[in-house]
């Protein structure tokens, strides 16, 4: 089922896009939870982490590699950052197209809420 993120990929709705390559799109979260809050999504729609299987390792791997490259490029990699992927109800997932949250620009608390 198509989600709002498919519409962002197709440029049917606007987003503040900060990175794009053949497989990955990254854009600023509409409800930022930190001074830096960017979502890294695969262009291939996968609803949840539960829908990944053998052979899909690169789908998530590319998101992590793109997020780390972005952190280095933007100069906060050494200070640090957090990446989060929410899955289903208890994980707090609201958009069913897998995405990696990159949060930075302030110290993060642990445990998360
Ligand atoms: P999650 O709860 O992990 O499914 O996170 C979904 C995130 O997506 C949430 O932090 C808000 C963000 N979001 C939802 N709709 C839009 C949108 O239309 N544009 C942008 N930029 N972000 C969105």
PDB file of C-alpha atoms and ligand atoms in Angstrom:
ATOM      1  CA  UNK A   1       0.000   0.000   0.000  1.00  0.00           C
ATOM      2  CA  UNK A   2       1.306   3.427  -0.971  1.00  0.00           C
ATOM      3  CA  UNK A   3       2.284   5.764   1.843  1.00  0.00           C
ATOM      4  CA  UNK A   4       3.137   9.433   2.128  1.00  0.00           C
ATOM      5  CA  UNK A   5       6.788   8.486   1.583  1.00  0.00           C
ATOM      6  CA  UNK A   6       5.994   7.102  -1.885  1.00  0.00           C
ATOM      7  CA  UNK A   7       4.536  10.512  -2.689  1.00  0.00           C
ATOM      8  CA  UNK A   8       7.745  12.188  -1.484  1.00  0.00           C
ATOM      9  CA  UNK A   9       9.828   9.824  -3.652  1.00  0.00           C
ATOM     10  CA  UNK A  10       7.607  10.645  -6.639  1.00  0.00           C
ATOM     11  CA  UNK A  11       7.832  14.401  -5.840  1.00  0.00           C
ATOM     12  CA  UNK A  12       4.052  14.517  -5.552  1.00  0.00           C
ATOM     13  CA  UNK A  13       4.379  16.253  -2.194  1.00  0.00           C
ATOM     14  CA  UNK A  14       7.273  18.469  -1.129  1.00  0.00           C
ATOM     15  CA  UNK A  15       9.999  17.519   1.320  1.00  0.00           C
ATOM     16  CA  UNK A  16      13.282  19.051   2.383  1.00  0.00           C
ATOM     17  CA  UNK A  17      15.500  16.489   0.657  1.00  0.00           C
ATOM     18  CA  UNK A  18      19.100  16.373   1.891  1.00  0.00           C
ATOM     19  CA  UNK A  19      20.420  13.293   0.066  1.00  0.00           C
ATOM     20  CA  UNK A  20      19.453  11.065  -2.814  1.00  0.00           C
ATOM     21  CA  UNK A  21      21.031   8.253  -4.764  1.00  0.00           C
ATOM     22  CA  UNK A  22      19.750   5.343  -6.817  1.00  0.00           C
ATOM     23  CA  UNK A  23      18.375   3.457  -3.819  1.00  0.00           C
ATOM     24  CA  UNK A  24      17.989   5.902  -0.927  1.00  0.00           C
ATOM     25  CA  UNK A  25      16.215   9.187  -0.284  1.00  0.00           C
ATOM     26  CA  UNK A  26      16.784  11.325   2.839  1.00  0.00           C
ATOM     27  CA  UNK A  27      14.702  14.282   3.940  1.00  0.00           C
ATOM     28  CA  UNK A  28      14.025  16.293   7.103  1.00  0.00           C
ATOM     29  CA  UNK A  29      11.342  14.945   9.428  1.00  0.00           C
ATOM     30  CA  UNK A  30       8.243  17.121   9.470  1.00  0.00           C
ATOM     31  CA  UNK A  31       8.086  16.860  13.311  1.00  0.00           C
ATOM     32  CA  UNK A  32      11.754  17.129  14.340  1.00  0.00           C
ATOM     33  CA  UNK A  33      12.656  15.627  17.720  1.00  0.00           C
ATOM     34  CA  UNK A  34      16.190  17.083  17.745  1.00  0.00           C
ATOM     35  CA  UNK A  35      18.025  19.950  16.029  1.00  0.00           C
ATOM     36  CA  UNK A  36      18.908  17.455  13.275  1.00  0.00           C
ATOM     37  CA  UNK A  37      16.202  14.915  12.416  1.00  0.00           C
ATOM     38  CA  UNK A  38      16.509  13.311   8.993  1.00  0.00           C
ATOM     39  CA  UNK A  39      14.683  10.242   7.665  1.00  0.00           C
ATOM     40  CA  UNK A  40      16.568   7.825   5.396  1.00  0.00           C
ATOM     41  CA  UNK A  41      14.246   5.646   3.342  1.00  0.00           C
ATOM     42  CA  UNK A  42      14.740   3.019   0.656  1.00  0.00           C
ATOM     43  CA  UNK A  43      13.158   3.936  -2.660  1.00  0.00           C
ATOM     44  CA  UNK A  44      11.794   0.400  -2.704  1.00  0.00           C
ATOM     45  CA  UNK A  45       8.758   0.356  -0.441  1.00  0.00           C
ATOM     46  CA  UNK A  46       8.982  -2.183   2.386  1.00  0.00           C
ATOM     47  CA  UNK A  47       6.248  -1.742   5.029  1.00  0.00           C
ATOM     48  CA  UNK A  48       8.095  -2.866   8.176  1.00  0.00           C
ATOM     49  CA  UNK A  49      11.356  -4.448   9.257  1.00  0.00           C
ATOM     50  CA  UNK A  50       9.382  -7.690   9.588  1.00  0.00           C
ATOM     51  CA  UNK A  51       8.967  -7.747   5.815  1.00  0.00           C
ATOM     52  CA  UNK A  52      12.713  -8.033   5.186  1.00  0.00           C
ATOM     53  CA  UNK A  53      14.304 -11.396   4.586  1.00  0.00           C
ATOM     54  CA  UNK A  54      17.399 -13.063   3.314  1.00  0.00           C
ATOM     55  CA  UNK A  55      18.807 -11.063   0.433  1.00  0.00           C
ATOM     56  CA  UNK A  56      17.476  -7.761   1.778  1.00  0.00           C
ATOM     57  CA  UNK A  57      20.512  -6.938   3.923  1.00  0.00           C
ATOM     58  CA  UNK A  58      21.523  -4.093   1.629  1.00  0.00           C
ATOM     59  CA  UNK A  59      18.139  -2.394   1.979  1.00  0.00           C
ATOM     60  CA  UNK A  60      18.840  -1.473   5.609  1.00  0.00           C
ATOM     61  CA  UNK A  61      22.624  -1.385   5.202  1.00  0.00           C
ATOM     62  CA  UNK A  62      22.375   1.390   2.644  1.00  0.00           C
ATOM     63  CA  UNK A  63      20.318   3.504   5.044  1.00  0.00           C
ATOM     64  CA  UNK A  64      22.985   3.207   7.750  1.00  0.00           C
ATOM     65  CA  UNK A  65      25.832   3.931   5.345  1.00  0.00           C
ATOM     66  CA  UNK A  66      24.019   6.986   3.944  1.00  0.00           C
ATOM     67  CA  UNK A  67      23.229   8.269   7.458  1.00  0.00           C
ATOM     68  CA  UNK A  68      26.850   7.941   8.628  1.00  0.00           C
ATOM     69  CA  UNK A  69      28.106   9.667   5.484  1.00  0.00           C
ATOM     70  CA  UNK A  70      25.644  12.489   6.079  1.00  0.00           C
ATOM     71  CA  UNK A  71      26.795  12.851   9.707  1.00  0.00           C
ATOM     72  CA  UNK A  72      30.418  13.101   8.572  1.00  0.00           C
ATOM     73  CA  UNK A  73      29.570  15.559   5.814  1.00  0.00           C
ATOM     74  CA  UNK A  74      27.572  17.768   8.191  1.00  0.00           C
ATOM     75  CA  UNK A  75      30.305  17.673  10.835  1.00  0.00           C
ATOM     76  CA  UNK A  76      28.522  16.030  13.785  1.00  0.00           C
ATOM     77  CA  UNK A  77      29.767  12.455  13.346  1.00  0.00           C
ATOM     78  CA  UNK A  78      32.437  12.779  16.049  1.00  0.00           C
ATOM     79  CA  UNK A  79      30.068  14.430  18.545  1.00  0.00           C
ATOM     80  CA  UNK A  80      27.643  11.589  17.869  1.00  0.00           C
ATOM     81  CA  UNK A  81      24.087  10.922  16.923  1.00  0.00           C
ATOM     82  CA  UNK A  82      21.355   8.336  17.247  1.00  0.00           C
ATOM     83  CA  UNK A  83      19.689   6.182  14.616  1.00  0.00           C
ATOM     84  CA  UNK A  84      16.300   4.597  15.260  1.00  0.00           C
ATOM     85  CA  UNK A  85      14.024   2.299  13.283  1.00  0.00           C
ATOM     86  CA  UNK A  86      10.543   1.856  14.715  1.00  0.00           C
ATOM     87  CA  UNK A  87       8.572  -1.309  13.989  1.00  0.00           C
ATOM     88  CA  UNK A  88       4.808  -1.669  14.323  1.00  0.00           C
ATOM     89  CA  UNK A  89       2.619  -0.567  17.248  1.00  0.00           C
ATOM     90  CA  UNK A  90       4.918  -1.042  20.217  1.00  0.00           C
ATOM     91  CA  UNK A  91       7.839   0.435  18.288  1.00  0.00           C
ATOM     92  CA  UNK A  92       5.822   3.549  17.567  1.00  0.00           C
ATOM     93  CA  UNK A  93       5.825   3.165  13.775  1.00  0.00           C
ATOM     94  CA  UNK A  94       3.336   5.468  12.059  1.00  0.00           C
ATOM     95  CA  UNK A  95       4.452   5.385   8.411  1.00  0.00           C
ATOM     96  CA  UNK A  96       4.574   1.889   6.951  1.00  0.00           C
ATOM     97  CA  UNK A  97       7.531   2.335   4.633  1.00  0.00           C
ATOM     98  CA  UNK A  98      10.693   1.470   6.537  1.00  0.00           C
ATOM     99  CA  UNK A  99      12.839   4.428   7.515  1.00  0.00           C
ATOM    100  CA  UNK A 100      15.857   5.156   9.634  1.00  0.00           C
ATOM    101  CA  UNK A 101      15.637   8.231  11.870  1.00  0.00           C
ATOM    102  CA  UNK A 102      18.921  10.138  12.260  1.00  0.00           C
ATOM    103  CA  UNK A 103      18.804  12.385  15.334  1.00  0.00           C
ATOM    104  CA  UNK A 104      21.604  14.733  16.335  1.00  0.00           C
ATOM    105  CA  UNK A 105      22.502  18.116  17.715  1.00  0.00           C
ATOM    106  CA  UNK A 106      21.803  17.385  21.395  1.00  0.00           C
ATOM    107  CA  UNK A 107      22.703  14.676  23.916  1.00  0.00           C
ATOM    108  CA  UNK A 108      20.254  11.755  23.702  1.00  0.00           C
ATOM    109  CA  UNK A 109      18.693  10.185  26.771  1.00  0.00           C
ATOM    110  CA  UNK A 110      18.758   6.451  27.529  1.00  0.00           C
ATOM    111  CA  UNK A 111      16.567   4.469  27.941  1.00  0.00           C
ATOM    112  CA  UNK A 112      14.385   5.919  25.185  1.00  0.00           C
ATOM    113  CA  UNK A 113      10.749   6.608  25.950  1.00  0.00           C
TER     114      UNK A 113
HETATM  115  P1  LIG B   1       7.708   6.580  12.623  1.00  0.00           P
HETATM  116  O1  LIG B   1       6.934   6.983  13.838  1.00  0.00           O
HETATM  117  O2  LIG B   1       9.001   5.877  12.967  1.00  0.00           O
HETATM  118  O3  LIG B   1       6.859   5.806  11.639  1.00  0.00           O
HETATM  119  O4  LIG B   1       8.154   7.956  11.940  1.00  0.00           O
HETATM  120  C1  LIG B   1       7.484   8.557  10.887  1.00  0.00           C
HETATM  121  C2  LIG B   1       8.052   9.943  10.795  1.00  0.00           C
HETATM  122  O5  LIG B   1       7.647  10.492   9.562  1.00  0.00           O
HETATM  123  C3  LIG B   1       7.541  10.894  11.874  1.00  0.00           C
HETATM  124  O6  LIG B   1       8.645  11.284  12.704  1.00  0.00           O
HETATM  125  C4  LIG B   1       6.976  12.076  11.121  1.00  0.00           C
HETATM  126  C5  LIG B   1       7.466  11.872   9.716  1.00  0.00           C
HETATM  127  N1  LIG B   1       6.539  12.272   8.695  1.00  0.00           N
HETATM  128  C6  LIG B   1       5.252  11.857   8.551  1.00  0.00           C
HETATM  129  N2  LIG B   1       4.690  12.417   7.473  1.00  0.00           N
HETATM  130  C7  LIG B   1       5.658  13.203   6.919  1.00  0.00           C
HETATM  131  C8  LIG B   1       5.678  14.035   5.759  1.00  0.00           C
HETATM  132  O7  LIG B   1       4.712  14.186   5.026  1.00  0.00           O
HETATM  133  N3  LIG B   1       6.842  14.699   5.513  1.00  0.00           N
HETATM  134  C9  LIG B   1       7.955  14.550   6.300  1.00  0.00           C
HETATM  135  N4  LIG B   1       9.037  15.248   5.961  1.00  0.00           N
HETATM  136  N5  LIG B   1       7.966  13.770   7.387  1.00  0.00           N
HETATM  137  C10 LIG B   1       6.826  13.106   7.688  1.00  0.00           C
END
